[in-house]
Coordinates of C-alpha atoms and ligand atoms in Angstrom, one line a residue:
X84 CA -4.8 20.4 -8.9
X85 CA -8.1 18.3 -9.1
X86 CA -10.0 20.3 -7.1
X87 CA -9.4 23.4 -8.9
X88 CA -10.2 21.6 -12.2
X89 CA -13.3 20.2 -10.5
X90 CA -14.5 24.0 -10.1
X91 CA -14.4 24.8 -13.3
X92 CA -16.5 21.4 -14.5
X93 CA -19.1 22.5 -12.4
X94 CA -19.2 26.2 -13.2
X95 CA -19.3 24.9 -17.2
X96 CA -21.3 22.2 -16.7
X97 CA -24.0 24.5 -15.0
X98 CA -23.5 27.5 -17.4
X99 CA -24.5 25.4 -20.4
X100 CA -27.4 23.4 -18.9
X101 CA -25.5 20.3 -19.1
X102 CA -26.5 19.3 -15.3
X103 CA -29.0 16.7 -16.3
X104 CA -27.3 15.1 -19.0
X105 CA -23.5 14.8 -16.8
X106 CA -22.6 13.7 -13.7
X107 CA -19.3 14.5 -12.3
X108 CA -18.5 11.6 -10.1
X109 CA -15.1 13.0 -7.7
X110 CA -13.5 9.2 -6.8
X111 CA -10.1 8.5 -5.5
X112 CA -6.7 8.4 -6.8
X113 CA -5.8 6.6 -10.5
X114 CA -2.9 5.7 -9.7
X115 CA -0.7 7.5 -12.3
X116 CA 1.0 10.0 -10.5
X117 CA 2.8 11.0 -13.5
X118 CA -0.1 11.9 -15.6
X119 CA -2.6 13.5 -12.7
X120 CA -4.8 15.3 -12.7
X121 CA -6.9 13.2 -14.8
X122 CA -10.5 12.7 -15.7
X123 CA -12.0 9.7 -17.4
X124 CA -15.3 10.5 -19.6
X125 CA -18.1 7.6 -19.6
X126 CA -19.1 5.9 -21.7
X127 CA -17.0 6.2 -24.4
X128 CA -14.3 6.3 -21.6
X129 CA -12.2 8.9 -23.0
X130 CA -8.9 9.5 -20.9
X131 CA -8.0 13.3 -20.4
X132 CA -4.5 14.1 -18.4
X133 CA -2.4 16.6 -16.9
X134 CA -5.4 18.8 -16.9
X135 CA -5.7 22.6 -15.4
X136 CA -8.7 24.6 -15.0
X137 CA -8.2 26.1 -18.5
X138 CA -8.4 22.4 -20.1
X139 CA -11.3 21.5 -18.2
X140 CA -13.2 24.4 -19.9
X141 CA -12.0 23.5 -23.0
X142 CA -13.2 19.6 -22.5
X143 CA -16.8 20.5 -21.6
X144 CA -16.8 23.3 -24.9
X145 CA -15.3 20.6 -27.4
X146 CA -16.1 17.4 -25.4
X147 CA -19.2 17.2 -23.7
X148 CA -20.8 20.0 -26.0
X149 CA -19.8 19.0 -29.4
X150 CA -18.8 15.5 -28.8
X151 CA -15.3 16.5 -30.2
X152 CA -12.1 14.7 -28.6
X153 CA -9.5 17.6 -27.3
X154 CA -6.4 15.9 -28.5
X155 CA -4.2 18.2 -26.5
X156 CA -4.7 16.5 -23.7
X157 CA -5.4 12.8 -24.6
X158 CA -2.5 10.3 -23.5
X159 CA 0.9 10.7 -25.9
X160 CA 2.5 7.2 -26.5
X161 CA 5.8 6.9 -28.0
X162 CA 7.0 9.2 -30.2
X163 CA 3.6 11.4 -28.9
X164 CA 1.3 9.2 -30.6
X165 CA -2.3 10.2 -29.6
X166 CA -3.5 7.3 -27.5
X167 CA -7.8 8.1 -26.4
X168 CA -7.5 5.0 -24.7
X169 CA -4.8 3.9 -22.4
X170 CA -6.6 1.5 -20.7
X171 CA -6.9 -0.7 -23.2
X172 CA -3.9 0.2 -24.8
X173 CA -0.7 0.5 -22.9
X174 CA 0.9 -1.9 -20.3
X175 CA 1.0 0.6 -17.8
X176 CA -3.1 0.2 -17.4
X177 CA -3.8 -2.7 -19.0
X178 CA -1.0 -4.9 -17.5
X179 CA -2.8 -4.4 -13.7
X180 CA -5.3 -6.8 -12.6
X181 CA -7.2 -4.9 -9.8
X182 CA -8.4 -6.7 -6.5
X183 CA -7.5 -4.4 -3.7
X184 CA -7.8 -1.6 -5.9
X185 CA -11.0 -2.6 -7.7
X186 CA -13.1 0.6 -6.7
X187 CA -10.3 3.0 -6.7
X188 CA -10.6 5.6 -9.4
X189 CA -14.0 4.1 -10.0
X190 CA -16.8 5.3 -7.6
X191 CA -17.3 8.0 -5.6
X192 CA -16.0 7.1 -1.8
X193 CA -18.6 9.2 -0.2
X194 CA -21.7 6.8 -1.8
X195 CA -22.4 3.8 -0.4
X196 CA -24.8 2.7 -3.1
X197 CA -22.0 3.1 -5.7
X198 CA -20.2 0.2 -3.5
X199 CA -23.3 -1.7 -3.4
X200 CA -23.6 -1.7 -6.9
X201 CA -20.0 -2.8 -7.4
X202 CA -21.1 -6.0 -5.0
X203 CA -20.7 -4.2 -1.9
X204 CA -21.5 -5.6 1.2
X205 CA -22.2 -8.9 -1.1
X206 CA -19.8 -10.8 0.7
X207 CA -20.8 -9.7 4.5
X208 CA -24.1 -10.7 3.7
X209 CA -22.8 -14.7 2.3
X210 CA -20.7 -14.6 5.8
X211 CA -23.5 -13.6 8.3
X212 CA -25.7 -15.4 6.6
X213 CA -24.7 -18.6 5.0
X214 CA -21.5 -19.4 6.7
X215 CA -19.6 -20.3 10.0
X216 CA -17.2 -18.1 11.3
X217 CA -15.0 -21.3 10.7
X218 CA -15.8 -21.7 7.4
X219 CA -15.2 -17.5 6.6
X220 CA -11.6 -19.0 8.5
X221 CA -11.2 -21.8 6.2
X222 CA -12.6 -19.9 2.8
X223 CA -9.3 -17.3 3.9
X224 CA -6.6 -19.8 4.6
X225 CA -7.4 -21.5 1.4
X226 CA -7.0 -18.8 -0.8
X227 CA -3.9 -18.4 0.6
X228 CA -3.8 -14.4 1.2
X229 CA -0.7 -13.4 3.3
X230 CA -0.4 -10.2 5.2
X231 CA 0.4 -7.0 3.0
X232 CA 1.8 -4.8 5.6
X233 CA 5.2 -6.4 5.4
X234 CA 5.2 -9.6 7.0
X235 CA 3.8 -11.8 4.6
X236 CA 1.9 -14.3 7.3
X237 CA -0.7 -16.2 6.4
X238 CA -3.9 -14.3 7.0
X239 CA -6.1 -17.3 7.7
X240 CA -4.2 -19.1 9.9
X241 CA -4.0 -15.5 12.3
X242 CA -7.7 -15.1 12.0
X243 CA -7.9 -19.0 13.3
X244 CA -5.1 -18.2 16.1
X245 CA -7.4 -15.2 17.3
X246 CA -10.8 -17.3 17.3
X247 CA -9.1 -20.2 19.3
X248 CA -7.9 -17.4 21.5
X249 CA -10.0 -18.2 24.6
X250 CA -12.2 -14.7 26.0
X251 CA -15.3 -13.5 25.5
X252 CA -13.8 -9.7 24.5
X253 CA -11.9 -9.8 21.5
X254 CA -10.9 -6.9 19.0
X255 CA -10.3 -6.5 15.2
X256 CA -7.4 -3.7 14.0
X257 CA -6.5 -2.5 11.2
X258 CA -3.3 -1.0 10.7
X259 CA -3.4 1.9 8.4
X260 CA -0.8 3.7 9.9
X261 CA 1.5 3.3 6.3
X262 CA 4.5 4.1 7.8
X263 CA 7.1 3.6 4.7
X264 CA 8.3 6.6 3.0
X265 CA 7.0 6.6 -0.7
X266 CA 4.1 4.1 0.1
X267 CA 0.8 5.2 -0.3
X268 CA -1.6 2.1 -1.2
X269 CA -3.3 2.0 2.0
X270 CA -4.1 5.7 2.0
X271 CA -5.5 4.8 -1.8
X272 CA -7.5 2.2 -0.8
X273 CA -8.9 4.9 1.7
X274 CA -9.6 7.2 0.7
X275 CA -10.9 5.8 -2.8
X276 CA -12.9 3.2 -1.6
X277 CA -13.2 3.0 2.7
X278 CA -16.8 0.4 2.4
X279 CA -14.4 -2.1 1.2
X280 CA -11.9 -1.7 4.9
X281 CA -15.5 -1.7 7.0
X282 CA -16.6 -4.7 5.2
X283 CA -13.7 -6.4 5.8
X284 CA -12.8 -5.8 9.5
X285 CA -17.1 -7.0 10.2
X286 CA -16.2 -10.3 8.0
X287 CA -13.1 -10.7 10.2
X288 CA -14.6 -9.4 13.2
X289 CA -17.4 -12.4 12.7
X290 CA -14.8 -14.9 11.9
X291 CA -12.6 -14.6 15.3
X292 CA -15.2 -13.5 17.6
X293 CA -14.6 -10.2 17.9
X294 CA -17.0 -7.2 18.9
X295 CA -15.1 -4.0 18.9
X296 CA -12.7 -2.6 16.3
X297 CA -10.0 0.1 15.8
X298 CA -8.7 1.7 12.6
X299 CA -5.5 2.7 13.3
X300 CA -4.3 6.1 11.0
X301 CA -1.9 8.6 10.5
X302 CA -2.7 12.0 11.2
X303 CA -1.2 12.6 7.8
X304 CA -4.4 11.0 6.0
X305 CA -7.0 13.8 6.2
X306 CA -9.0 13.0 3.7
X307 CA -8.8 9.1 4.6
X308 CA -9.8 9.9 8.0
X309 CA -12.7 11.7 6.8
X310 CA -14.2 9.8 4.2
X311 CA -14.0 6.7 6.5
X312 CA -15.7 8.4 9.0
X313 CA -18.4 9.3 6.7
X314 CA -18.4 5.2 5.7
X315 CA -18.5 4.5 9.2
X316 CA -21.7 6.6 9.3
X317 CA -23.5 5.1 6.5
X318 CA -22.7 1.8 6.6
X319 CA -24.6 1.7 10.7
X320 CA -27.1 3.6 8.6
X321 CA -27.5 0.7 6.4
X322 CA -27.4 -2.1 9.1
X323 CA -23.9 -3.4 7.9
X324 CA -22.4 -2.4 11.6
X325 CA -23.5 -2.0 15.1
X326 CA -26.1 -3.9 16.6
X327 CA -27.5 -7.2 15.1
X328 CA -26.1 -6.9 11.8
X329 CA -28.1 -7.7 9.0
X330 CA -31.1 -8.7 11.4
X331 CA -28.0 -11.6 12.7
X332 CA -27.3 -11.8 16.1
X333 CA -24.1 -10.6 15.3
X334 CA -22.6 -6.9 16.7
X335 CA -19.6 -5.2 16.2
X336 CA -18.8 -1.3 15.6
X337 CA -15.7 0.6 14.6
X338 CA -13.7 3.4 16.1
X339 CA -11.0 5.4 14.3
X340 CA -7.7 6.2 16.4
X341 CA -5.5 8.8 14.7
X342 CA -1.7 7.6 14.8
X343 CA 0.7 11.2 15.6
X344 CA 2.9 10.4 12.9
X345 CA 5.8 8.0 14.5
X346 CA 7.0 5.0 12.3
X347 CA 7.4 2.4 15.3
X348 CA 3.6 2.9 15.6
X349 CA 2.9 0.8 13.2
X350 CA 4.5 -1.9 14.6
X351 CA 1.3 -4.4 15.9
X352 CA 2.6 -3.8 19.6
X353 CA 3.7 -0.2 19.4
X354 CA -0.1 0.1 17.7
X355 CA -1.9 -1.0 20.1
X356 CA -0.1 0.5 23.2
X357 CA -0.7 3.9 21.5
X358 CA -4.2 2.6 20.9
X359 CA -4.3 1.9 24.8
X360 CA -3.1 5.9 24.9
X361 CA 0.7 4.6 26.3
X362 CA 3.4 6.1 24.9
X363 CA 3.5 3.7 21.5
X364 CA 6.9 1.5 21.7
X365 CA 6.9 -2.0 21.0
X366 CA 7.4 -4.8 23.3
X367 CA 8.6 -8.6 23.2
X368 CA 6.9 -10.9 21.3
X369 CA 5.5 -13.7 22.6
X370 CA 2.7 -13.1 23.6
X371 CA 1.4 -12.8 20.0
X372 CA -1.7 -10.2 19.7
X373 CA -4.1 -13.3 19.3
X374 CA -3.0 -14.3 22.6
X375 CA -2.5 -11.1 24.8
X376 CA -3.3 -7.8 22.7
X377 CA -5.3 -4.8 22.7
X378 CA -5.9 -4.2 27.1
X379 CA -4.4 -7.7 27.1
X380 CA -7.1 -9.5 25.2
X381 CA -7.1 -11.5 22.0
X382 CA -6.6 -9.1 19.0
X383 CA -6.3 -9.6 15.4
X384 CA -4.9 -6.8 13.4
X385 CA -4.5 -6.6 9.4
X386 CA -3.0 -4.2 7.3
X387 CA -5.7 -2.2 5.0
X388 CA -4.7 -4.0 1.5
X389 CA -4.6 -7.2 3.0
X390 CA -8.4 -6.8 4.2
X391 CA -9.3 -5.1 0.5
X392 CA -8.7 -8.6 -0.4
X393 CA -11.0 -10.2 1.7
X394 CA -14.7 -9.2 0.5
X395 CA -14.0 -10.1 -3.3
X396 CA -12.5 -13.4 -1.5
X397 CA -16.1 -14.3 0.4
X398 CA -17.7 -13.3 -2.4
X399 CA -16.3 -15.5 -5.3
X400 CA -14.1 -18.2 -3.3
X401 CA -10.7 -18.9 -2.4
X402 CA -9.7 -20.5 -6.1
X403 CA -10.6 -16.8 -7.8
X404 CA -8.2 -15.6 -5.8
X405 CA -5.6 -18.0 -6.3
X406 CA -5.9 -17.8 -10.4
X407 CA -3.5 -14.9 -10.3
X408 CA 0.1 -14.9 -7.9
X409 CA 2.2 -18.2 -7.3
X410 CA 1.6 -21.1 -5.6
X411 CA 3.0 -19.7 -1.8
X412 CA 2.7 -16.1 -2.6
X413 CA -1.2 -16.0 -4.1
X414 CA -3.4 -13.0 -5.4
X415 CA -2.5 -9.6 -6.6
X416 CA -0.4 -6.4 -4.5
X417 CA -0.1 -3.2 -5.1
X418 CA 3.1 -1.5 -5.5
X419 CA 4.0 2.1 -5.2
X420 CA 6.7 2.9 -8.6
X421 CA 9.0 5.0 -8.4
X422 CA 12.3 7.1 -8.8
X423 CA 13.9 7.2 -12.6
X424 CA 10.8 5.4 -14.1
X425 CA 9.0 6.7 -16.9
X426 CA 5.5 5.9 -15.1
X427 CA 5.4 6.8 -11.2
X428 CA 2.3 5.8 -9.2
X429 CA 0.7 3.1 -7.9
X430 CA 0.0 -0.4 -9.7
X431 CA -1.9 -3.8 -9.0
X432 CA -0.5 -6.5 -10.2
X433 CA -0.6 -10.4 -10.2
X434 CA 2.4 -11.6 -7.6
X435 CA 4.7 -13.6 -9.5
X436 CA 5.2 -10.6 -12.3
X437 CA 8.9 -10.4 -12.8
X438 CA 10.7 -7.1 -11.8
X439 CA 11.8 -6.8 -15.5
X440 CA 7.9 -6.4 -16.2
X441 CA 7.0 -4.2 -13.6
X442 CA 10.0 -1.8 -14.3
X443 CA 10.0 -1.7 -18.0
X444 CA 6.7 -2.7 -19.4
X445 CA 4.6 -1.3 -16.7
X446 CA 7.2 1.5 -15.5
X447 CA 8.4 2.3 -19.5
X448 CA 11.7 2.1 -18.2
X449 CA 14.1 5.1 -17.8
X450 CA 12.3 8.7 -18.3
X451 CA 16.3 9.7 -19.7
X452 CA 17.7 6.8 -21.3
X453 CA 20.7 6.3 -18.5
X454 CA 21.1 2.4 -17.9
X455 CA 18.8 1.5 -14.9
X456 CA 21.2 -0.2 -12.4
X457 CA 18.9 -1.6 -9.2
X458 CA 15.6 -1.3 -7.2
X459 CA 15.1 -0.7 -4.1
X460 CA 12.3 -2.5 -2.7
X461 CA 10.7 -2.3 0.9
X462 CA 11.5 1.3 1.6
X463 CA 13.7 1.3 5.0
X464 CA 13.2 -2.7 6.1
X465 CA 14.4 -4.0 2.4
X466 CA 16.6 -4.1 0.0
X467 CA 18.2 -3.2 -3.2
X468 CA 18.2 -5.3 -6.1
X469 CA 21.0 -5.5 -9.4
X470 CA 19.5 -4.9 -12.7
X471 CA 21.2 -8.8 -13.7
X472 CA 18.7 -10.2 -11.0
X473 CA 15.5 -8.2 -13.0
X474 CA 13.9 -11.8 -14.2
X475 CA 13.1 -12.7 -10.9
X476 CA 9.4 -13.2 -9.9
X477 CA 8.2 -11.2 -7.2
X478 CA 6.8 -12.6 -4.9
X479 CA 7.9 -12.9 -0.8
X480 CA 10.6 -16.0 -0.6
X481 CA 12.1 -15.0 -3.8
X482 CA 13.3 -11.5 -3.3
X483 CA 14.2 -12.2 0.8
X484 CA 16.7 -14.5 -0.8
X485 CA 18.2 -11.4 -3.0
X486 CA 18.2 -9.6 0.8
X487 CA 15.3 -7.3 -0.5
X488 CA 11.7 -7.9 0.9
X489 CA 8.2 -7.5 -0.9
X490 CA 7.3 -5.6 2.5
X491 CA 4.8 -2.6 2.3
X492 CA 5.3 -2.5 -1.9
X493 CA 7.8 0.6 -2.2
X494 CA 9.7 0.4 -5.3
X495 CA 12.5 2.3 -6.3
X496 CA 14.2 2.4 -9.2
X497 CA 18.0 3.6 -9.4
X498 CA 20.0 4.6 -12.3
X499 CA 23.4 4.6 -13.2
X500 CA 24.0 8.4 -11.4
X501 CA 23.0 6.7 -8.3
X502 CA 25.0 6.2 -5.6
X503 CA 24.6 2.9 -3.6
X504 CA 26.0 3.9 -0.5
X505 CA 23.9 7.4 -0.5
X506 CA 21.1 5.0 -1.0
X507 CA 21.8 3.2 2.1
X508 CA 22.7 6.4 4.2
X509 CA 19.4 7.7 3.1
X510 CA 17.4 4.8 4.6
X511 CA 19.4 4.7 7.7
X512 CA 18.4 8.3 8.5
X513 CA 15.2 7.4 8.0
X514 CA 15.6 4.3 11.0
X515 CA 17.9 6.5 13.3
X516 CA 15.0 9.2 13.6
X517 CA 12.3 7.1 14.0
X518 CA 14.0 4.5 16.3
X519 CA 12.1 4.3 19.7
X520 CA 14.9 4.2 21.5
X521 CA 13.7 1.4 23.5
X522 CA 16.3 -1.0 23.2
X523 CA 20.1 0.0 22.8
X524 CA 21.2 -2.1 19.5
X525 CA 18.1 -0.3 17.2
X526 CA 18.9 3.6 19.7
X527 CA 22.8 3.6 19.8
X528 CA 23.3 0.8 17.0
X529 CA 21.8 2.5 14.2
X530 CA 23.4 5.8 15.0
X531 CA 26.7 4.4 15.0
X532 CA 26.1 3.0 11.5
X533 CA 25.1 6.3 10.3
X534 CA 27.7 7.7 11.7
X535 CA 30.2 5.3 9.6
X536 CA 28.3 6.0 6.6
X537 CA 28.1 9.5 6.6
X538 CA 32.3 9.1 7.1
X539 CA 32.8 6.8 4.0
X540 CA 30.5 9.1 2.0
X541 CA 32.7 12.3 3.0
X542 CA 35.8 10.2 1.7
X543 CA 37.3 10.3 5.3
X544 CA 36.3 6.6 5.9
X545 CA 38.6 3.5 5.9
X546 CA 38.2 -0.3 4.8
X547 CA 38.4 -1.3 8.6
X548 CA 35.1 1.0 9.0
X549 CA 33.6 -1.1 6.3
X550 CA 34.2 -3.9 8.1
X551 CA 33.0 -2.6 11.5
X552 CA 29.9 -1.1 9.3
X553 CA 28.9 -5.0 8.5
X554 CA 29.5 -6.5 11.7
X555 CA 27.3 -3.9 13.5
X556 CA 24.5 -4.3 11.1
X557 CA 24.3 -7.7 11.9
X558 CA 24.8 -7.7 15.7
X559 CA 21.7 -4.9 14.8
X560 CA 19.6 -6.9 13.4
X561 CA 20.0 -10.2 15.4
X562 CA 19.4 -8.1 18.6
X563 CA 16.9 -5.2 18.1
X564 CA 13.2 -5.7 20.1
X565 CA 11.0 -5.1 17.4
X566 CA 10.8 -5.6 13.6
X567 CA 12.2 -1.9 13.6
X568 CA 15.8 -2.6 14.0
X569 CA 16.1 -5.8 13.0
X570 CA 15.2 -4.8 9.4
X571 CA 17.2 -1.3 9.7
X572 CA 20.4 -2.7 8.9
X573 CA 19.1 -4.3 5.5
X574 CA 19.9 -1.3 2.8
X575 CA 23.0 -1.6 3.7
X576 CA 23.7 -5.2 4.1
X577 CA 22.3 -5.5 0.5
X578 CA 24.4 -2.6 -1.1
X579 CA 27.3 -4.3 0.6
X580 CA 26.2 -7.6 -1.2
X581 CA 26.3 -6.4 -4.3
X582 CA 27.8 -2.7 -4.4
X583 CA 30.7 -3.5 -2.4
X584 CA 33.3 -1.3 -5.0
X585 CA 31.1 1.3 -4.5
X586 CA 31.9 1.5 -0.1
X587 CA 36.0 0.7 -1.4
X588 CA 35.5 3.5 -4.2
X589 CA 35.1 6.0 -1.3
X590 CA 37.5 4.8 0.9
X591 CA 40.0 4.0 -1.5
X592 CA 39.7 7.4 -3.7
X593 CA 38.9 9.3 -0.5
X594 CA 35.8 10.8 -2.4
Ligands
FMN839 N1 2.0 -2.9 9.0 C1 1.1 -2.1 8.4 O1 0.1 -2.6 8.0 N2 1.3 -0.7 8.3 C2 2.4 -0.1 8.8 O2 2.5 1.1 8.7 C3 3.4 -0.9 9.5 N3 4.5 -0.3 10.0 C4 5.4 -1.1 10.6 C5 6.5 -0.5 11.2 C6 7.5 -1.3 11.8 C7 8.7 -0.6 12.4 C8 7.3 -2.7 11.9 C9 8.3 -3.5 12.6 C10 6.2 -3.3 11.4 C11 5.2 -2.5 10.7 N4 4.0 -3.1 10.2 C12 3.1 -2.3 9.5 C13 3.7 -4.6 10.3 C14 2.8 -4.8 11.5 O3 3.6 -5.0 12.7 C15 2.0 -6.1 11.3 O4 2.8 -7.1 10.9 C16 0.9 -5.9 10.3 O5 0.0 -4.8 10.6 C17 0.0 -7.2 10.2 O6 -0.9 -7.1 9.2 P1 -0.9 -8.1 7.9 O7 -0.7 -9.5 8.4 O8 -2.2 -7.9 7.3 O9 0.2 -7.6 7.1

């Protein structure tokens, strides 16, 4: 609906002669879902929500004309209380601490001098010019920053593996493919702030040697796709890519491929194979991409939110960085609430946060009251997680010992209407359409499963087919190729870890 409010600004804005005085700055996504569309008025930084074309009229009559706040549509608190500003104010806002996200909602993506000003292009600068590539290497590993597209590994430590990579052609990816149903932090980052992804991949490109890069994105991500080509534009414009960059001897450009929508592709190998224009399927690991990737040479790839960490990183050191987070799990992620939470959308916020704050401080809790049972974290590869485990820190060893994973950031809160075994049906149907179909354990496997689950859920199952249900998820996940089906099996090895009555409910009650 922002566009259409957006109109009517401008319409307003230009009927009363306000043009000179107001500038309406279009920037991406806020990150509360819940409250969109929303508009922020500077300086006073007044913060209007759920607004339609007829409250936008309204704003700029009562607002901007006779500096009158239009309570109607300020933020309501508890009990409706009239809250001008939530940013300040309530956990939801002023709980995040924004790194990757620090544009977002901010400037206007299509300006490059409003990333500049925001120390843009700060940090490519202190790289080319007053450091090795090995100390850009070293500056990363200490900070700690792991990998946020899943895998958690050690971002330094793969830039170093790519640099020591010998060849004279190397490549730098990024993998913006964002794969995960109900994730969306990549696409925010995106679209709301692309600069930051193209200074990035140039700071790694530098660091490992590489001249050539690829951003890898969905077809789904329109407006992603187009304002980074627009980036892409300026920022040759501007000397921060292509030839000598900065006046350094230093060259490297960037080309965007356009994924066709198939989860496996955003596996590294699958990536890059599609990248190669082969049909996009993964294949065995080793060799690692630093070793043998892109048209078999050393490749590094990164997901986006992993390389929105980097700039800020360069610019003010690896012990900034490491002021927020834990000791092994460092820094800041973003995390995509949602399901029966009060406040859906997407949040930044210090690793280490325990679930308990993230779902009832920063989420409010339950929208209806009902007694919030689990979370499902990781979308398809994780895991759910009992409300009795809430007070754990997240953060990427703790929750893999629960049988969830950190992975992309999807969080899903469950109530007590939820079914745990729907839960896991639903992210196996997910898996069984999007498995390659490359090796038989992930194809026929996961099918099987389904199969199983779709019986026990019909109440025609038995407790034998629990027990087959398990032992095929495990055989699954020991012996799949690819990261695919080895994490399939997961939202149902969980729920049978901690929702077992729930599988011998059916069964038993034949429900
Ligand atoms: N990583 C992403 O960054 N985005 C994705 O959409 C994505 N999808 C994946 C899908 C599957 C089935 C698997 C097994 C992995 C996926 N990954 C994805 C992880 C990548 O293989 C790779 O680990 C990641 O891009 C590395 O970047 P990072 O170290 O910065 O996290």
């Amino acid at each position: 609906g922002e566009e259409s409010v957006k109109d009517v600004l401008e319409r307003k804005i230009k009927e009363y002669n306000l043009q000179d005085t107001i500038n309406i700055v279009e920037t991406g996504c806020m990150g509360a879902c819940s409250l969109g569309p929303i508009m922020v008025i500077h300086p006073e930084g007044v913060y209007y929500q759920k607004l339609t074309p007829e409250a936008a009229e309204k704003i700029v009559e009562e607002h901007l004309l006779k500096g009158r706040v239009v309570e109607e549509y300020l933020y309501k608190g508890d009990k409706g209380k009239i809250v001008p500003q939530p940013q300040k104010e309530i956990p939801f806002f002023s709980r995040q601490v924004k790194v990757a996200t620090r544009n977002v909602g901010i400037i206007d993506p299509l300006s490059i001098d409003e990333y500049i000003a925001r120390d843009g292009y700060f940090a490519l600068h202190k790289a080319l010019k007053e450091m090795t590539p090995e100390q850009v290497i070293e500056v990363v590993k200490e900070s700690g920053l792991r990998g946020r597209g899943g895998a958690g590994f050690p971002t330094g430590l793969k830039w170093e593996f790519a640099r020591k990579s010998p060849g004279d052609e190397k490549y730098m990816i990024c993998n913006a493919d964002e794969g995960d149903p109900g994730a969306f932090m990549d696409r925010s980052i995106l679209e709301g702030d692309p600069h930051s992804i193209i200074e990035a991949m140039t700071i790694a490109a530098y660091a490992i040697g590489a001249t050539k890069g690829f951003v890898y994105v969905r077809a789904e991500y329109p407006i992603a796709i187009e304002r980074l080509t627009v980036a892409l534009n300026q920022a040759r414009e501007y000397g921060f890519l292509g030839e000598n960059i900065l006046g350094t001897d230093f060259s490297f450009d960037i080309e965007i491929r356009i994924g066709a929508g198939a989860f496996v592709c955003g596996e590294e190998t699958a990536l890059m194979h599609s990248i190669e224009g082969k049909r996009g399927q993964p294949r065995v690991k080793p060799p690692f991409p630093a070793q043998k990737g892109l048209w078999g040479k050393p490749s590094n790839i990164n997901n986006v939110e992993t390389l929105a960490c980097v700039p800020p990183i360069i610019y003010h050191g690896p012990q900034w960085f490491r002021q927020w987070g834990t000791e092994k799990s460092p820094g800041t992620k973003v995390f995509a609430l949602a399901g029966k939470v009060k406040n859906t959308g997407l949040v930044e916020v210090p690793m280490g946060i325990t679930l308990r704050e993230l779902i009832y401080e920063i989420g409010g809790g339950s929208p209806t009251g009902k007694k919030i049972k689990a979370v499902q974290t990781g979308g398809p590869s994780g895991g759910v997680i009992p409300e009795e485990y809430f007070d754990t820190p997240v953060d990427y060893e703790s929750l893999q010992q629960l049988g969830a994973i950190v992975g992309s950031g999807g969080m899903i809160v469950l109530d007590e209407d939820d079914c745990m075994v729907d839960v896991a049906k639903f992210f196996l149907e997910f898996t069984v359409d999007e498995s390659c179909g490359k090796c038989t354990p992930c194809r026929e496997g996961t099918k099987k499963m389904y199969e199983i689950l779709d019986k026990i859920t019909k109440g025609e199952g038995t407790e034998e087919d629990i027990e087959i249900l398990e032992n095929l998820a495990n055989v699954i996940k020991d012996s799949s190729l690819c990261g695919l089906g080895q994490t399939a099996p997961n939202p149902v090895l969980s729920t049978l870890r901690y929702y077992k009555d729930e599988y011998l409910a059916h069964v038993r009650d034949k429900t």
